[in-house]
Amino acid sequence: MQMSLAWDPPIREKVKLNVDGARGFLETTSVIGLVVSRSTWAKLTRVFQDYVWRWILFL
């Protein structure tokens, strides 16, 4: 199995392309996530804290 994989360039190239594509996708999503999270997390935590405090005070 491994011998055929090693000697079959098309399969190796496909795997390499898939791995590179996945890595690139992960990198871009993580960068976008970081950029989004910086602005969004502050708002989300503020809203969440507001909600929690109202809920506690309501009880």
PDB file of N, CA and C in Angstrom:
ATOM      1  N   MET A   1       0.844  -1.202   0.000  1.00  0.00           N
ATOM      2  CA  MET A   1       0.000   0.000   0.000  1.00  0.00           C
ATOM      3  C   MET A   1       0.882   1.255   0.000  1.00  0.00           C
ATOM      4  N   GLN A   2       1.815   1.322   0.924  1.00  0.00           N
ATOM      5  CA  GLN A   2       2.673   2.503   1.003  1.00  0.00           C
ATOM      6  C   GLN A   2       3.582   2.614  -0.212  1.00  0.00           C
ATOM      7  N   MET A   3       4.043   1.469  -0.716  1.00  0.00           N
ATOM      8  CA  MET A   3       4.895   1.496  -1.905  1.00  0.00           C
ATOM      9  C   MET A   3       4.135   2.097  -3.081  1.00  0.00           C
ATOM     10  N   SER A   4       2.886   1.647  -3.275  1.00  0.00           N
ATOM     11  CA  SER A   4       2.113   2.163  -4.406  1.00  0.00           C
ATOM     12  C   SER A   4       1.850   3.663  -4.226  1.00  0.00           C
ATOM     13  N   LEU A   5       1.610   4.080  -2.976  1.00  0.00           N
ATOM     14  CA  LEU A   5       1.402   5.502  -2.713  1.00  0.00           C
ATOM     15  C   LEU A   5       2.660   6.294  -3.049  1.00  0.00           C
ATOM     16  N   ALA A   6       3.808   5.767  -2.617  1.00  0.00           N
ATOM     17  CA  ALA A   6       5.062   6.484  -2.821  1.00  0.00           C
ATOM     18  C   ALA A   6       5.398   6.607  -4.309  1.00  0.00           C
ATOM     19  N   TRP A   7       5.049   5.579  -5.097  1.00  0.00           N
ATOM     20  CA  TRP A   7       5.435   5.592  -6.511  1.00  0.00           C
ATOM     21  C   TRP A   7       4.336   6.135  -7.412  1.00  0.00           C
ATOM     22  N   ASP A   8       3.245   6.619  -6.831  1.00  0.00           N
ATOM     23  CA  ASP A   8       2.146   7.138  -7.654  1.00  0.00           C
ATOM     24  C   ASP A   8       2.076   8.658  -7.482  1.00  0.00           C
ATOM     25  N   PRO A   9       2.772   9.409  -8.328  1.00  0.00           N
ATOM     26  CA  PRO A   9       2.831  10.871  -8.161  1.00  0.00           C
ATOM     27  C   PRO A   9       1.461  11.553  -8.115  1.00  0.00           C
ATOM     28  N   PRO A  10       0.494  11.180  -8.981  1.00  0.00           N
ATOM     29  CA  PRO A  10      -0.789  11.890  -8.949  1.00  0.00           C
ATOM     30  C   PRO A  10      -1.469  11.840  -7.587  1.00  0.00           C
ATOM     31  N   ILE A  11      -1.460  10.663  -6.947  1.00  0.00           N
ATOM     32  CA  ILE A  11      -2.098  10.547  -5.633  1.00  0.00           C
ATOM     33  C   ILE A  11      -1.356  11.408  -4.618  1.00  0.00           C
ATOM     34  N   ARG A  12      -0.015  11.339  -4.668  1.00  0.00           N
ATOM     35  CA  ARG A  12       0.766  12.150  -3.725  1.00  0.00           C
ATOM     36  C   ARG A  12       0.492  13.633  -3.930  1.00  0.00           C
ATOM     37  N   GLU A  13       0.418  14.061  -5.186  1.00  0.00           N
ATOM     38  CA  GLU A  13       0.151  15.477  -5.467  1.00  0.00           C
ATOM     39  C   GLU A  13      -1.235  15.869  -4.963  1.00  0.00           C
ATOM     40  N   LYS A  14      -2.209  14.976  -5.180  1.00  0.00           N
ATOM     41  CA  LYS A  14      -3.561  15.280  -4.696  1.00  0.00           C
ATOM     42  C   LYS A  14      -3.567  15.438  -3.184  1.00  0.00           C
ATOM     43  N   VAL A  15      -2.915  14.494  -2.494  1.00  0.00           N
ATOM     44  CA  VAL A  15      -2.865  14.566  -1.031  1.00  0.00           C
ATOM     45  C   VAL A  15      -2.182  15.856  -0.590  1.00  0.00           C
ATOM     46  N   LYS A  16      -1.062  16.178  -1.249  1.00  0.00           N
ATOM     47  CA  LYS A  16      -0.321  17.394  -0.901  1.00  0.00           C
ATOM     48  C   LYS A  16      -1.196  18.632  -1.110  1.00  0.00           C
ATOM     49  N   LEU A  17      -1.918  18.658  -2.243  1.00  0.00           N
ATOM     50  CA  LEU A  17      -2.799  19.785  -2.523  1.00  0.00           C
ATOM     51  C   LEU A  17      -3.883  19.889  -1.460  1.00  0.00           C
ATOM     52  N   ASN A  18      -4.479  18.757  -1.112  1.00  0.00           N
ATOM     53  CA  ASN A  18      -5.532  18.766  -0.096  1.00  0.00           C
ATOM     54  C   ASN A  18      -4.999  19.262   1.242  1.00  0.00           C
ATOM     55  N   VAL A  19      -3.807  18.784   1.612  1.00  0.00           N
ATOM     56  CA  VAL A  19      -3.210  19.202   2.884  1.00  0.00           C
ATOM     57  C   VAL A  19      -2.911  20.696   2.856  1.00  0.00           C
ATOM     58  N   ASP A  20      -2.304  21.166   1.751  1.00  0.00           N
ATOM     59  CA  ASP A  20      -2.000  22.596   1.637  1.00  0.00           C
ATOM     60  C   ASP A  20      -3.280  23.421   1.674  1.00  0.00           C
ATOM     61  N   GLY A  21      -4.310  22.953   0.964  1.00  0.00           N
ATOM     62  CA  GLY A  21      -5.578  23.674   0.949  1.00  0.00           C
ATOM     63  C   GLY A  21      -6.186  23.751   2.336  1.00  0.00           C
ATOM     64  N   ALA A  22      -6.151  22.622   3.045  1.00  0.00           N
ATOM     65  CA  ALA A  22      -6.714  22.599   4.397  1.00  0.00           C
ATOM     66  C   ALA A  22      -5.933  23.537   5.312  1.00  0.00           C
ATOM     67  N   ARG A  23      -4.602  23.510   5.179  1.00  0.00           N
ATOM     68  CA  ARG A  23      -3.774  24.372   6.025  1.00  0.00           C
ATOM     69  C   ARG A  23      -4.070  25.841   5.736  1.00  0.00           C
ATOM     70  N   GLY A  24      -4.145  26.188   4.443  1.00  0.00           N
ATOM     71  CA  GLY A  24      -4.445  27.566   4.078  1.00  0.00           C
ATOM     72  C   GLY A  24      -5.810  27.997   4.583  1.00  0.00           C
ATOM     73  N   PHE A  25      -6.799  27.088   4.446  1.00  0.00           N
ATOM     74  CA  PHE A  25      -8.154  27.385   4.914  1.00  0.00           C
ATOM     75  C   PHE A  25      -8.151  27.638   6.416  1.00  0.00           C
ATOM     76  N   LEU A  26      -7.454  26.772   7.161  1.00  0.00           N
ATOM     77  CA  LEU A  26      -7.389  26.932   8.613  1.00  0.00           C
ATOM     78  C   LEU A  26      -6.712  28.242   8.985  1.00  0.00           C
ATOM     79  N   GLU A  27      -5.620  28.566   8.287  1.00  0.00           N
ATOM     80  CA  GLU A  27      -4.898  29.803   8.603  1.00  0.00           C
ATOM     81  C   GLU A  27      -5.776  31.025   8.357  1.00  0.00           C
ATOM     82  N   THR A  28      -6.466  31.056   7.187  1.00  0.00           N
ATOM     83  CA  THR A  28      -7.298  32.221   6.888  1.00  0.00           C
ATOM     84  C   THR A  28      -8.447  32.325   7.874  1.00  0.00           C
ATOM     85  N   THR A  29      -9.086  31.190   8.200  1.00  0.00           N
ATOM     86  CA  THR A  29     -10.210  31.246   9.130  1.00  0.00           C
ATOM     87  C   THR A  29      -9.743  31.684  10.510  1.00  0.00           C
ATOM     88  N   SER A  30      -8.558  31.214  10.945  1.00  0.00           N
ATOM     89  CA  SER A  30      -8.065  31.599  12.265  1.00  0.00           C
ATOM     90  C   SER A  30      -7.732  33.087  12.298  1.00  0.00           C
ATOM     91  N   VAL A  31      -7.163  33.609  11.199  1.00  0.00           N
ATOM     92  CA  VAL A  31      -6.848  35.040  11.143  1.00  0.00           C
ATOM     93  C   VAL A  31      -8.135  35.854  11.182  1.00  0.00           C
ATOM     94  N   ILE A  32      -9.122  35.431  10.364  1.00  0.00           N
ATOM     95  CA  ILE A  32     -10.415  36.121  10.359  1.00  0.00           C
ATOM     96  C   ILE A  32     -11.045  36.031  11.743  1.00  0.00           C
ATOM     97  N   GLY A  33     -10.950  34.840  12.351  1.00  0.00           N
ATOM     98  CA  GLY A  33     -11.497  34.649  13.694  1.00  0.00           C
ATOM     99  C   GLY A  33     -10.851  35.583  14.701  1.00  0.00           C
ATOM    100  N   LEU A  34      -9.530  35.739  14.607  1.00  0.00           N
ATOM    101  CA  LEU A  34      -8.828  36.634  15.527  1.00  0.00           C
ATOM    102  C   LEU A  34      -9.303  38.066  15.350  1.00  0.00           C
ATOM    103  N   VAL A  35      -9.387  38.509  14.086  1.00  0.00           N
ATOM    104  CA  VAL A  35      -9.806  39.890  13.809  1.00  0.00           C
ATOM    105  C   VAL A  35     -11.228  40.113  14.299  1.00  0.00           C
ATOM    106  N   VAL A  36     -12.103  39.147  14.001  1.00  0.00           N
ATOM    107  CA  VAL A  36     -13.506  39.284  14.411  1.00  0.00           C
ATOM    108  C   VAL A  36     -13.621  39.229  15.925  1.00  0.00           C
ATOM    109  N   SER A  37     -12.902  38.281  16.535  1.00  0.00           N
ATOM    110  CA  SER A  37     -13.060  38.066  17.974  1.00  0.00           C
ATOM    111  C   SER A  37     -12.645  39.296  18.772  1.00  0.00           C
ATOM    112  N   ARG A  38     -11.626  40.003  18.317  1.00  0.00           N
ATOM    113  CA  ARG A  38     -11.158  41.163  19.082  1.00  0.00           C
ATOM    114  C   ARG A  38     -12.263  42.194  19.244  1.00  0.00           C
ATOM    115  N   SER A  39     -12.973  42.489  18.138  1.00  0.00           N
ATOM    116  CA  SER A  39     -14.033  43.490  18.227  1.00  0.00           C
ATOM    117  C   SER A  39     -15.307  42.887  18.797  1.00  0.00           C
ATOM    118  N   THR A  40     -15.583  41.638  18.437  1.00  0.00           N
ATOM    119  CA  THR A  40     -16.855  41.024  18.823  1.00  0.00           C
ATOM    120  C   THR A  40     -16.858  40.577  20.274  1.00  0.00           C
ATOM    121  N   TRP A  41     -15.746  40.026  20.752  1.00  0.00           N
ATOM    122  CA  TRP A  41     -15.734  39.495  22.117  1.00  0.00           C
ATOM    123  C   TRP A  41     -16.025  40.580  23.143  1.00  0.00           C
ATOM    124  N   ALA A  42     -15.505  41.780  22.922  1.00  0.00           N
ATOM    125  CA  ALA A  42     -15.776  42.867  23.860  1.00  0.00           C
ATOM    126  C   ALA A  42     -17.272  43.142  23.925  1.00  0.00           C
ATOM    127  N   LYS A  43     -17.907  43.236  22.740  1.00  0.00           N
ATOM    128  CA  LYS A  43     -19.347  43.487  22.704  1.00  0.00           C
ATOM    129  C   LYS A  43     -20.115  42.330  23.325  1.00  0.00           C
ATOM    130  N   LEU A  44     -19.725  41.101  22.949  1.00  0.00           N
ATOM    131  CA  LEU A  44     -20.434  39.919  23.446  1.00  0.00           C
ATOM    132  C   LEU A  44     -20.339  39.825  24.962  1.00  0.00           C
ATOM    133  N   THR A  45     -19.140  40.033  25.515  1.00  0.00           N
ATOM    134  CA  THR A  45     -18.987  39.931  26.962  1.00  0.00           C
ATOM    135  C   THR A  45     -19.799  41.020  27.652  1.00  0.00           C
ATOM    136  N   ARG A  46     -19.824  42.224  27.074  1.00  0.00           N
ATOM    137  CA  ARG A  46     -20.601  43.309  27.658  1.00  0.00           C
ATOM    138  C   ARG A  46     -22.080  42.942  27.688  1.00  0.00           C
ATOM    139  N   VAL A  47     -22.577  42.464  26.541  1.00  0.00           N
ATOM    140  CA  VAL A  47     -23.988  42.074  26.452  1.00  0.00           C
ATOM    141  C   VAL A  47     -24.273  40.931  27.414  1.00  0.00           C
ATOM    142  N   PHE A  48     -23.371  39.951  27.453  1.00  0.00           N
ATOM    143  CA  PHE A  48     -23.558  38.781  28.311  1.00  0.00           C
ATOM    144  C   PHE A  48     -23.581  39.197  29.779  1.00  0.00           C
ATOM    145  N   GLN A  49     -22.644  40.072  30.180  1.00  0.00           N
ATOM    146  CA  GLN A  49     -22.609  40.542  31.559  1.00  0.00           C
ATOM    147  C   GLN A  49     -23.889  41.295  31.892  1.00  0.00           C
ATOM    148  N   ASP A  50     -24.343  42.140  30.964  1.00  0.00           N
ATOM    149  CA  ASP A  50     -25.604  42.853  31.136  1.00  0.00           C
ATOM    150  C   ASP A  50     -26.729  41.872  31.409  1.00  0.00           C
ATOM    151  N   TYR A  51     -26.808  40.853  30.555  1.00  0.00           N
ATOM    152  CA  TYR A  51     -27.872  39.856  30.649  1.00  0.00           C
ATOM    153  C   TYR A  51     -27.809  39.117  31.981  1.00  0.00           C
ATOM    154  N   VAL A  52     -26.592  38.715  32.370  1.00  0.00           N
ATOM    155  CA  VAL A  52     -26.422  37.969  33.621  1.00  0.00           C
ATOM    156  C   VAL A  52     -26.820  38.833  34.810  1.00  0.00           C
ATOM    157  N   TRP A  53     -26.383  40.091  34.804  1.00  0.00           N
ATOM    158  CA  TRP A  53     -26.714  40.969  35.933  1.00  0.00           C
ATOM    159  C   TRP A  53     -28.210  41.210  36.019  1.00  0.00           C
ATOM    160  N   ARG A  54     -28.864  41.415  34.881  1.00  0.00           N
ATOM    161  CA  ARG A  54     -30.316  41.605  34.898  1.00  0.00           C
ATOM    162  C   ARG A  54     -31.006  40.364  35.439  1.00  0.00           C
ATOM    163  N   TRP A  55     -30.504  39.194  35.013  1.00  0.00           N
ATOM    164  CA  TRP A  55     -31.098  37.934  35.446  1.00  0.00           C
ATOM    165  C   TRP A  55     -30.935  37.764  36.956  1.00  0.00           C
ATOM    166  N   ILE A  56     -29.732  38.097  37.475  1.00  0.00           N
ATOM    167  CA  ILE A  56     -29.470  37.974  38.914  1.00  0.00           C
ATOM    168  C   ILE A  56     -30.356  38.952  39.685  1.00  0.00           C
ATOM    169  N   LEU A  57     -30.427  40.196  39.202  1.00  0.00           N
ATOM    170  CA  LEU A  57     -31.239  41.204  39.880  1.00  0.00           C
ATOM    171  C   LEU A  57     -32.717  40.854  39.805  1.00  0.00           C
ATOM    172  N   PHE A  58     -33.121  40.242  38.695  1.00  0.00           N
ATOM    173  CA  PHE A  58     -34.526  39.865  38.520  1.00  0.00           C
ATOM    174  C   PHE A  58     -34.910  38.777  39.517  1.00  0.00           C
ATOM    175  N   LEU A  59     -33.982  37.872  39.805  1.00  0.00           N
ATOM    176  CA  LEU A  59     -34.248  36.815  40.782  1.00  0.00           C
ATOM    177  C   LEU A  59     -34.393  37.440  42.168  1.00  0.00           C
TER     178      LEU A  59
END
